[in-house]
mmCIF file of C-alpha atoms in Angstrom:
data_model
loop_
_atom_site.group_PDB
_atom_site.id
_atom_site.type_symbol
_atom_site.label_atom_id
_atom_site.label_comp_id
_atom_site.label_asym_id
_atom_site.label_seq_id
_atom_site.Cartn_x
_atom_site.Cartn_y
_atom_site.Cartn_z
ATOM 1 C CA MET A 59 -12.483 -13.042 21.503
ATOM 2 C CA ALA A 60 -10.065 -13.657 18.619
ATOM 3 C CA ILE A 61 -7.425 -11.584 16.866
ATOM 4 C CA TYR A 62 -6.655 -12.788 13.342
ATOM 5 C CA MET A 63 -3.124 -12.108 12.093
ATOM 6 C CA ILE A 64 -2.275 -11.755 8.391
ATOM 7 C CA ASN A 65 1.017 -11.469 6.540
ATOM 8 C CA GLY A 66 1.467 -10.507 2.908
ATOM 9 C CA GLY A 67 0.490 -7.691 0.594
ATOM 10 C CA VAL A 68 -2.495 -5.372 0.276
ATOM 11 C CA GLY A 69 -4.305 -7.666 -2.172
ATOM 12 C CA LYS A 70 -4.070 -10.656 0.164
ATOM 13 C CA HIS A 71 -5.453 -8.551 3.020
ATOM 14 C CA ILE A 72 -8.386 -7.365 0.921
ATOM 15 C CA ALA A 73 -9.092 -10.939 -0.197
ATOM 16 C CA PHE A 74 -9.382 -11.980 3.465
ATOM 17 C CA THR A 75 -12.358 -9.662 3.940
ATOM 18 C CA ALA A 76 -14.453 -12.178 1.979
ATOM 19 C CA LEU A 77 -14.243 -14.453 5.052
ATOM 20 C CA ILE A 78 -15.123 -11.944 7.766
ATOM 21 C CA ASP A 79 -18.912 -12.421 7.771
ATOM 22 C CA LYS A 80 -18.554 -16.126 8.495
ATOM 23 C CA LEU A 81 -15.795 -15.580 11.033
ATOM 24 C CA ALA A 82 -18.084 -13.112 12.814
ATOM 25 C CA GLU A 83 -20.670 -15.882 13.194
ATOM 26 C CA LYS A 84 -18.123 -17.726 15.344
ATOM 27 C CA GLY A 85 -17.367 -14.756 17.574
ATOM 28 C CA GLU A 86 -15.935 -11.269 17.805
ATOM 29 C CA VAL A 87 -13.407 -10.393 15.100
ATOM 30 C CA GLN A 88 -10.315 -8.267 15.592
ATOM 31 C CA MET A 89 -7.431 -7.914 13.129
ATOM 32 C CA MET A 90 -3.662 -7.543 13.521
ATOM 33 C CA THR A 91 -2.081 -6.781 10.152
ATOM 34 C CA ALA A 92 0.424 -4.763 8.163
ATOM 35 C CA TYR A 93 -2.500 -2.881 6.548
ATOM 36 C CA PRO A 94 -5.050 -2.107 9.307
ATOM 37 C CA ASP A 95 -6.887 0.410 7.099
ATOM 38 C CA VAL A 96 -8.205 -2.482 4.992
ATOM 39 C CA PHE A 97 -10.338 -3.552 7.974
ATOM 40 C CA ARG A 98 -10.719 -0.330 9.935
ATOM 41 C CA HIS A 99 -14.264 0.490 8.807
ATOM 42 C CA HIS A 100 -15.659 -3.029 8.396
ATOM 43 C CA PRO A 101 -18.886 -3.185 10.460
ATOM 44 C CA LYS A 102 -18.106 -6.690 11.723
ATOM 45 C CA VAL A 103 -14.532 -5.980 12.782
ATOM 46 C CA LYS A 104 -14.325 -4.643 16.323
ATOM 47 C CA ALA A 105 -10.721 -3.432 16.088
ATOM 48 C CA SER A 106 -7.932 -3.333 13.522
ATOM 49 C CA TYR A 107 -4.362 -3.062 14.787
ATOM 50 C CA SER A 108 -1.022 -2.576 13.095
ATOM 51 C CA HIS A 109 1.696 -5.172 13.651
ATOM 52 C CA GLU A 110 3.964 -2.304 14.673
ATOM 53 C CA GLU A 111 1.586 -0.484 17.004
ATOM 54 C CA PRO A 112 3.445 0.525 20.200
ATOM 55 C CA GLY A 113 2.162 -1.133 23.349
ATOM 56 C CA LEU A 114 -0.257 -3.319 21.404
ATOM 57 C CA TYR A 115 0.136 -6.429 23.536
ATOM 58 C CA ASP A 116 -0.405 -4.413 26.712
ATOM 59 C CA ARG A 117 -3.843 -3.472 25.361
ATOM 60 C CA VAL A 118 -4.865 -6.986 24.364
ATOM 61 C CA SER A 119 -6.589 -9.204 26.922
ATOM 62 C CA ARG A 120 -4.594 -12.244 28.007
ATOM 63 C CA ASP A 121 -7.700 -14.314 27.264
ATOM 64 C CA THR A 122 -7.585 -13.354 23.581
ATOM 65 C CA ASP A 123 -6.945 -16.082 21.018
ATOM 66 C CA ILE A 124 -4.345 -14.901 18.498
ATOM 67 C CA ILE A 125 -5.011 -16.882 15.322
ATOM 68 C CA PHE A 126 -2.582 -17.126 12.414
ATOM 69 C CA ARG A 127 -3.329 -19.454 9.510
ATOM 70 C CA GLU A 128 -1.161 -19.188 6.390
ATOM 71 C CA PRO A 129 -2.828 -20.554 3.224
ATOM 72 C CA TYR A 130 0.483 -20.521 1.350
ATOM 73 C CA TYR A 131 1.456 -23.455 3.588
ATOM 74 C CA SER A 132 -1.536 -25.592 2.658
ATOM 75 C CA PRO A 133 -2.760 -27.682 -0.311
ATOM 76 C CA PHE A 134 -3.173 -24.325 -2.065
ATOM 77 C CA VAL A 135 0.450 -24.702 -3.211
ATOM 78 C CA PHE A 136 -0.674 -27.397 -5.658
ATOM 79 C CA ALA A 137 -2.603 -24.680 -7.539
ATOM 80 C CA LYS A 138 -5.825 -26.669 -7.699
ATOM 81 C CA THR A 139 -8.010 -24.593 -5.389
ATOM 82 C CA HIS A 140 -8.739 -20.950 -4.661
ATOM 83 C CA LEU A 141 -6.728 -19.164 -1.984
ATOM 84 C CA LEU A 142 -9.893 -18.300 -0.067
ATOM 85 C CA TYR A 143 -11.156 -21.885 -0.158
ATOM 86 C CA GLU A 144 -8.003 -23.166 1.555
ATOM 87 C CA TRP A 145 -7.828 -20.197 3.930
ATOM 88 C CA ALA A 146 -11.414 -20.810 5.025
ATOM 89 C CA LYS A 147 -10.686 -24.490 5.672
ATOM 90 C CA LEU A 148 -7.755 -23.563 7.888
ATOM 91 C CA LEU A 149 -10.031 -21.226 9.849
ATOM 92 C CA GLY A 150 -12.808 -23.794 10.254
ATOM 93 C CA ILE A 151 -15.358 -22.103 7.994
ATOM 94 C CA GLU A 152 -16.650 -22.720 4.472
ATOM 95 C CA TYR A 153 -15.896 -20.505 1.500
ATOM 96 C CA GLU A 154 -18.798 -20.350 -0.955
ATOM 97 C CA GLY A 155 -17.561 -17.800 -3.471
ATOM 98 C CA GLU A 156 -18.081 -14.681 -1.379
ATOM 99 C CA LEU A 157 -16.420 -11.528 -2.715
ATOM 100 C CA PRO A 158 -14.167 -9.253 -0.666
ATOM 101 C CA GLN A 159 -15.778 -6.303 1.088
ATOM 102 C CA TRP A 160 -14.354 -2.804 1.139
ATOM 103 C CA HIS A 161 -15.817 -0.310 3.629
ATOM 104 C CA SER A 162 -14.956 3.379 3.832
ATOM 105 C CA CYS A 163 -15.770 6.442 5.916
ATOM 106 C CA LYS A 164 -16.839 10.036 5.323
ATOM 107 C CA LYS A 165 -13.274 11.291 5.525
ATOM 108 C CA TRP A 166 -12.124 8.929 2.771
ATOM 109 C CA HIS A 167 -15.135 9.850 0.622
ATOM 110 C CA ARG A 168 -14.261 13.517 1.004
ATOM 111 C CA GLU A 169 -10.590 12.941 0.186
ATOM 112 C CA ALA A 170 -11.449 10.810 -2.855
ATOM 113 C CA LYS A 171 -13.643 13.558 -4.270
ATOM 114 C CA GLU A 172 -10.669 15.920 -4.121
ATOM 115 C CA VAL A 173 -8.413 13.365 -5.831
ATOM 116 C CA ILE A 174 -10.938 12.861 -8.632
ATOM 117 C CA LYS A 175 -10.657 16.562 -9.447
ATOM 118 C CA LYS A 176 -7.074 15.869 -10.577
ATOM 119 C CA ILE A 177 -8.245 13.472 -13.307
ATOM 120 C CA PRO A 178 -8.357 15.429 -16.582
ATOM 121 C CA LYS A 179 -11.612 13.916 -17.893
ATOM 122 C CA LYS A 180 -14.950 13.021 -16.352
ATOM 123 C CA LYS A 181 -14.812 9.424 -17.592
ATOM 124 C CA PHE A 182 -11.809 7.302 -16.731
ATOM 125 C CA ILE A 183 -10.488 3.780 -16.338
ATOM 126 C CA LEU A 184 -7.769 2.541 -14.001
ATOM 127 C CA VAL A 185 -4.860 0.374 -15.127
ATOM 128 C CA GLN A 186 -2.300 -1.715 -13.251
ATOM 129 C CA PHE A 187 0.304 -3.491 -15.362
ATOM 130 C CA GLY A 188 2.907 -4.138 -12.645
ATOM 131 C CA GLY A 189 2.782 -4.786 -8.929
ATOM 132 C CA GLY A 190 4.406 -6.449 -5.952
ATOM 133 C CA GLN A 191 5.586 -3.387 -4.031
ATOM 134 C CA SER A 192 4.228 -2.341 -0.649
ATOM 135 C CA PRO A 193 2.632 1.127 -0.806
ATOM 136 C CA TYR A 194 4.702 1.973 2.255
ATOM 137 C CA ASP A 195 7.859 1.742 0.097
ATOM 138 C CA VAL A 196 6.858 4.525 -2.275
ATOM 139 C CA ASN A 197 9.532 6.894 -0.947
ATOM 140 C CA GLN A 198 12.399 4.455 -1.431
ATOM 141 C CA PRO A 199 15.241 6.099 -3.436
ATOM 142 C CA ARG A 200 15.173 3.432 -6.130
ATOM 143 C CA ILE A 201 13.053 2.397 -9.070
ATOM 144 C CA PHE A 202 10.992 -0.644 -8.191
ATOM 145 C CA ILE A 203 11.019 -3.242 -10.968
ATOM 146 C CA PRO A 204 8.731 -6.316 -10.765
ATOM 147 C CA GLN A 205 10.509 -9.652 -10.545
ATOM 148 C CA GLY A 206 10.498 -10.743 -14.171
ATOM 149 C CA GLN A 207 7.333 -10.669 -16.290
ATOM 150 C CA ARG A 208 5.507 -13.626 -14.775
ATOM 151 C CA ARG A 209 2.688 -11.472 -13.432
ATOM 152 C CA ALA A 210 3.414 -8.052 -14.912
ATOM 153 C CA TYR A 211 2.263 -7.117 -18.400
ATOM 154 C CA PRO A 212 5.331 -6.230 -20.536
ATOM 155 C CA LEU A 213 6.119 -2.526 -20.355
ATOM 156 C CA ASN A 214 6.292 -1.960 -24.123
ATOM 157 C CA MET A 215 2.966 -3.736 -24.661
ATOM 158 C CA ALA A 216 1.362 -1.734 -21.857
ATOM 159 C CA GLN A 217 2.453 1.455 -23.607
ATOM 160 C CA ASP A 218 1.133 0.167 -26.939
ATOM 161 C CA PHE A 219 -2.221 -0.590 -25.303
ATOM 162 C CA ILE A 220 -2.475 2.881 -23.764
ATOM 163 C CA ASN A 221 -1.624 4.475 -27.100
ATOM 164 C CA GLN A 222 -4.338 2.506 -28.875
ATOM 165 C CA PHE A 223 -6.873 3.052 -26.101
ATOM 166 C CA THR A 224 -6.448 6.820 -25.892
ATOM 167 C CA LYS A 225 -6.731 7.081 -29.674
ATOM 168 C CA ALA A 226 -9.907 4.952 -29.754
ATOM 169 C CA HIS A 227 -11.447 6.608 -26.660
ATOM 170 C CA PRO A 228 -10.265 10.243 -26.508
ATOM 171 C CA ASP A 229 -13.018 11.099 -24.013
ATOM 172 C CA ILE A 230 -11.813 8.576 -21.393
ATOM 173 C CA ALA A 231 -8.788 9.270 -19.195
ATOM 174 C CA VAL A 232 -6.381 6.506 -18.132
ATOM 175 C CA VAL A 233 -5.450 6.560 -14.433
ATOM 176 C CA ASN A 234 -2.267 4.620 -13.785
ATOM 177 C CA TYR A 235 -2.431 2.729 -10.469
ATOM 178 C CA SER A 236 1.334 2.836 -9.988
ATOM 179 C CA MET A 237 3.534 4.407 -7.357
ATOM 180 C CA VAL A 238 5.929 7.112 -8.453
ATOM 181 C CA ASN A 239 9.032 4.944 -7.888
ATOM 182 C CA GLU A 240 7.801 2.157 -10.178
ATOM 183 C CA GLU A 241 8.929 1.837 -13.775
ATOM 184 C CA TYR A 242 5.288 1.542 -14.875
ATOM 185 C CA SER A 243 4.571 5.017 -13.487
ATOM 186 C CA HIS A 244 6.426 6.460 -16.504
ATOM 187 C CA LEU A 245 3.947 5.159 -19.062
ATOM 188 C CA GLY A 246 2.829 7.966 -21.370
ATOM 189 C CA GLY A 247 -0.757 8.969 -22.019
ATOM 190 C CA CYS A 248 -2.036 8.433 -18.481
ATOM 191 C CA CYS A 249 -1.972 10.159 -15.111
ATOM 192 C CA VAL A 250 -0.402 8.949 -11.851
ATOM 193 C CA LEU A 251 -2.288 10.304 -8.846
ATOM 194 C CA ASN A 252 0.227 9.317 -6.151
ATOM 195 C CA THR A 253 -2.474 9.045 -3.501
ATOM 196 C CA ALA A 254 -3.197 6.694 -0.595
ATOM 197 C CA TYR A 255 -4.094 3.143 -1.590
ATOM 198 C CA TRP A 256 -7.290 3.231 0.488
ATOM 199 C CA LEU A 257 -8.763 5.923 -1.786
ATOM 200 C CA TYR A 258 -8.562 3.868 -4.976
ATOM 201 C CA PRO A 259 -11.685 1.782 -4.165
ATOM 202 C CA GLU A 260 -13.593 5.079 -4.106
ATOM 203 C CA LEU A 261 -12.198 5.934 -7.542
ATOM 204 C CA LEU A 262 -13.175 2.501 -8.843
ATOM 205 C CA LYS A 263 -16.790 3.137 -7.830
ATOM 206 C CA VAL A 264 -17.078 6.043 -10.268
ATOM 207 C CA SER A 265 -14.800 4.640 -12.991
ATOM 208 C CA MET A 266 -15.580 2.930 -16.278
ATOM 209 C CA GLY A 267 -13.751 -0.149 -14.993
ATOM 210 C CA PHE A 268 -10.139 -1.275 -14.868
ATOM 211 C CA ILE A 269 -7.486 -3.327 -16.631
ATOM 212 C CA GLY A 270 -5.083 -5.053 -14.274
ATOM 213 C CA ILE A 271 -2.947 -8.041 -13.429
ATOM 214 C CA ASP A 272 -2.992 -10.439 -10.485
ATOM 215 C CA SER A 273 -2.373 -7.720 -7.901
ATOM 216 C CA SER A 274 -4.185 -5.462 -5.445
ATOM 217 C CA LEU A 275 -6.350 -3.474 -7.887
ATOM 218 C CA GLN A 276 -8.421 -6.520 -8.905
ATOM 219 C CA HIS A 277 -9.099 -7.312 -5.212
ATOM 220 C CA MET A 278 -10.116 -3.711 -4.501
ATOM 221 C CA ALA A 279 -12.483 -3.730 -7.461
ATOM 222 C CA ALA A 280 -14.114 -6.965 -6.326
ATOM 223 C CA GLY A 281 -14.486 -5.397 -2.882
ATOM 224 C CA VAL A 282 -16.655 -2.582 -4.266
ATOM 225 C CA GLY A 283 -18.466 -4.693 -6.882
ATOM 226 C CA VAL A 284 -16.754 -3.158 -9.932
ATOM 227 C CA SER A 285 -15.892 -5.518 -12.782
ATOM 228 C CA GLY A 286 -12.854 -5.221 -15.004
ATOM 229 C CA VAL A 287 -10.314 -7.121 -17.085
ATOM 230 C CA VAL A 288 -7.573 -9.148 -15.361
ATOM 231 C CA ILE A 289 -4.543 -10.353 -17.329
ATOM 232 C CA TRP A 290 -3.203 -13.634 -15.948
ATOM 233 C CA GLY A 291 0.230 -15.184 -16.305
ATOM 234 C CA ALA A 292 2.064 -17.369 -13.763
ATOM 235 C CA THR A 293 -1.054 -17.473 -11.598
ATOM 236 C CA GLY A 294 -4.647 -18.058 -12.656
ATOM 237 C CA PRO A 295 -8.168 -16.954 -11.750
ATOM 238 C CA GLU A 296 -8.894 -20.342 -10.230
ATOM 239 C CA GLN A 297 -6.269 -19.453 -7.604
ATOM 240 C CA PHE A 298 -6.726 -15.728 -6.998
ATOM 241 C CA GLY A 299 -9.531 -14.484 -9.236
ATOM 242 C CA TYR A 300 -13.213 -13.607 -8.984
ATOM 243 C CA SER A 301 -16.120 -14.358 -11.292
ATOM 244 C CA ILE A 302 -17.108 -10.694 -11.313
ATOM 245 C CA HIS A 303 -14.106 -9.951 -13.558
ATOM 246 C CA GLY A 304 -13.271 -10.906 -17.108
ATOM 247 C CA ASN A 305 -10.131 -13.059 -16.982
ATOM 248 C CA ILE A 306 -7.804 -13.342 -19.957
ATOM 249 C CA SER A 307 -4.494 -15.130 -20.562
ATOM 250 C CA ASN A 308 -2.171 -16.295 -23.288
ATOM 251 C CA THR A 309 -1.804 -20.091 -23.342
ATOM 252 C CA THR A 310 0.362 -22.668 -25.113
ATOM 253 C CA ASN A 311 -2.317 -23.252 -27.731
ATOM 254 C CA HIS A 312 -3.166 -19.527 -27.861
ATOM 255 C CA HIS A 313 -6.786 -20.365 -27.129
ATOM 256 C CA MET A 314 -8.699 -17.747 -25.200
ATOM 257 C CA ARG A 315 -12.242 -18.195 -24.059
ATOM 258 C CA PRO A 316 -14.814 -15.991 -25.835
ATOM 259 C CA LEU A 317 -14.532 -13.262 -23.211
ATOM 260 C CA CYS A 318 -16.123 -10.521 -25.288
ATOM 261 C CA ALA A 319 -19.292 -12.568 -25.616
ATOM 262 C CA ARG A 320 -19.195 -13.864 -22.041
ATOM 263 C CA PHE A 321 -17.716 -10.954 -20.108
ATOM 264 C CA GLY A 322 -17.364 -11.679 -16.407
ATOM 265 C CA ASP A 323 -18.129 -15.403 -16.805
ATOM 266 C CA ASN A 324 -15.307 -17.799 -15.882
ATOM 267 C CA LYS A 325 -16.676 -20.611 -18.037
ATOM 268 C CA ASN A 326 -16.028 -21.790 -21.565
ATOM 269 C CA ALA A 327 -18.779 -21.841 -24.158
ATOM 270 C CA ASP A 328 -19.494 -25.513 -23.322
ATOM 271 C CA GLY A 329 -20.067 -24.646 -19.663
ATOM 272 C CA SER A 330 -16.789 -26.092 -18.386
ATOM 273 C CA MET A 331 -14.601 -24.032 -16.082
ATOM 274 C CA TRP A 332 -11.834 -22.065 -17.777
ATOM 275 C CA VAL A 333 -8.631 -23.575 -16.353
ATOM 276 C CA ASP A 334 -5.367 -23.895 -18.247
ATOM 277 C CA ARG A 335 -2.212 -24.824 -16.361
ATOM 278 C CA ASP A 336 0.050 -24.342 -19.411
ATOM 279 C CA ILE A 337 0.190 -20.554 -19.197
ATOM 280 C CA LEU A 338 3.541 -19.348 -20.514
ATOM 281 C CA SER A 339 3.396 -15.594 -19.888
ATOM 282 C CA THR A 340 1.134 -12.603 -19.486
ATOM 283 C CA ALA A 341 1.861 -11.469 -23.029
ATOM 284 C CA VAL A 342 -1.752 -11.279 -24.172
ATOM 285 C CA PRO A 343 -1.722 -9.610 -27.602
ATOM 286 C CA VAL A 344 -2.550 -5.933 -27.419
ATOM 287 C CA ASP A 345 -5.325 -6.233 -30.004
ATOM 288 C CA LYS A 346 -6.978 -8.952 -27.908
ATOM 289 C CA LEU A 347 -6.685 -6.798 -24.790
ATOM 290 C CA MET A 348 -8.260 -3.904 -26.686
ATOM 291 C CA GLU A 349 -11.101 -6.146 -27.831
ATOM 292 C CA VAL A 350 -11.865 -7.277 -24.289
ATOM 293 C CA THR A 351 -11.551 -3.744 -22.913
ATOM 294 C CA ASP A 352 -14.053 -2.487 -25.508
ATOM 295 C CA ALA A 353 -16.439 -5.222 -24.360
ATOM 296 C CA MET A 354 -16.052 -3.978 -20.791
ATOM 297 C CA LEU A 355 -16.775 -0.395 -21.830
ATOM 298 C CA ASP A 356 -19.824 -1.444 -23.844
ATOM 299 C CA MET A 357 -21.163 -3.196 -20.775
ATOM 300 C CA LYS A 358 -20.500 -0.168 -18.557
ATOM 301 C CA LEU A 359 -22.137 2.236 -21.020
ATOM 302 C CA ASN A 360 -25.234 0.067 -21.144
ATOM 303 C CA MET A 361 -25.554 0.127 -17.365
ATOM 304 C CA GLU A 362 -27.023 2.918 -15.282
ATOM 305 C CA GLU A 363 -24.700 5.815 -14.522
ATOM 306 C CA ALA A 364 -22.249 5.208 -11.694
ATOM 307 C CA LYS A 365 -23.847 5.836 -8.330
ATOM 308 C CA GLY A 366 -20.871 7.956 -7.286
ATOM 309 C CA ILE A 367 -19.138 8.070 -3.952
ATOM 310 C CA ALA A 368 -21.823 7.315 -1.387
ATOM 311 C CA GLU A 369 -21.763 7.428 2.387
ATOM 312 C CA ASP A 370 -20.664 4.159 3.950
ATOM 313 C CA ASP A 371 -20.994 2.276 7.221
ATOM 314 C CA CYS A 372 -18.579 4.294 9.332
ATOM 315 C CA ASP A 373 -19.578 7.743 10.652
ATOM 316 C CA CYS A 374 -15.977 8.859 11.019
ATOM 317 C CA ASP A 375 -15.695 12.471 9.871
ATOM 318 C CA ASN A 376 -12.311 13.531 11.199
ATOM 319 C CA ASP A 377 -8.642 12.799 10.671
ATOM 320 C CA CYS A 378 -8.563 9.159 11.854
ATOM 321 C CA GLY A 379 -6.314 10.185 14.755
ATOM 322 C CA GLU A 380 -6.704 9.953 18.516
ATOM 323 C CA ASP A 381 -10.259 11.280 18.489
ATOM 324 C CA CYS A 382 -11.410 9.077 15.643
ATOM 325 C CA LYS A 383 -14.388 6.788 16.049
ATOM 326 C CA CYS A 384 -12.672 4.244 13.795
ATOM 327 C CA LYS A 385 -11.999 0.836 15.285
ATOM 328 C CA GLY A 386 -8.473 0.352 16.539
ATOM 329 C CA ALA A 387 -7.365 3.894 15.777
#
């Protein structure tokens, strides 16, 4: 029996779920993390514990292997390989491009349906232009400001994009995936739901897609198989991204791959992988971001209607408390 420990943010935890199927082939999987809800309903995770759970080590068998492998202290730091590739190597498995997996329960489905009622229009997209804060810090009496603009999309350009988008698509609401103490939560023309992070994957399932940065929303979307647009800056898709998304960045030569024609494909027109280490900032021009977003919407409109919030693997139908069937609750 093994307990896998993880440090880091919500996005890093969700990314780890891409490795669980192969870890389960080696033996029983349990998790010890800062965000146990990410793993709580995964069918191949026996238990998911919080780092801060009282009496945790009294409940764990002395024969249990506690495994901690940190990919940030690996060749990943040279920015030549994907985080999951190096993480898998450290864990003795092989990463072959698997996507994260997000699993829910009946209670979360029910709660998400209530949250969706707060969105002013039937069709909507989600946006995330800043990140880096733990969702547990939402009640801090301060405004959270991202460290510089190396990952965040500039605030004034984000507002310009929302203004242009709402004018071009008056029938589509913009849901701002920001916490109420973040400066990006004050963007006009969109709604902030201020709900639990574990409900946003359910919203993504019935959305028209998302526009985000290298942060948790893009990992959530990959976990439920929903494609969107990811704006890259200091980091790149070859490090943290997924082929399911359309990846866009501003580069030193201002060359951007033909994303509108090849949405969701991380290759250039000649078939080579899109990799540019000379990224200066995330300041993708707003008109280019609009162009790529329109391509995303065209693709969504040509697909079948969203399947909606469906029942998932876990039969939990209560309050995820002492009587919950959820693993590790």
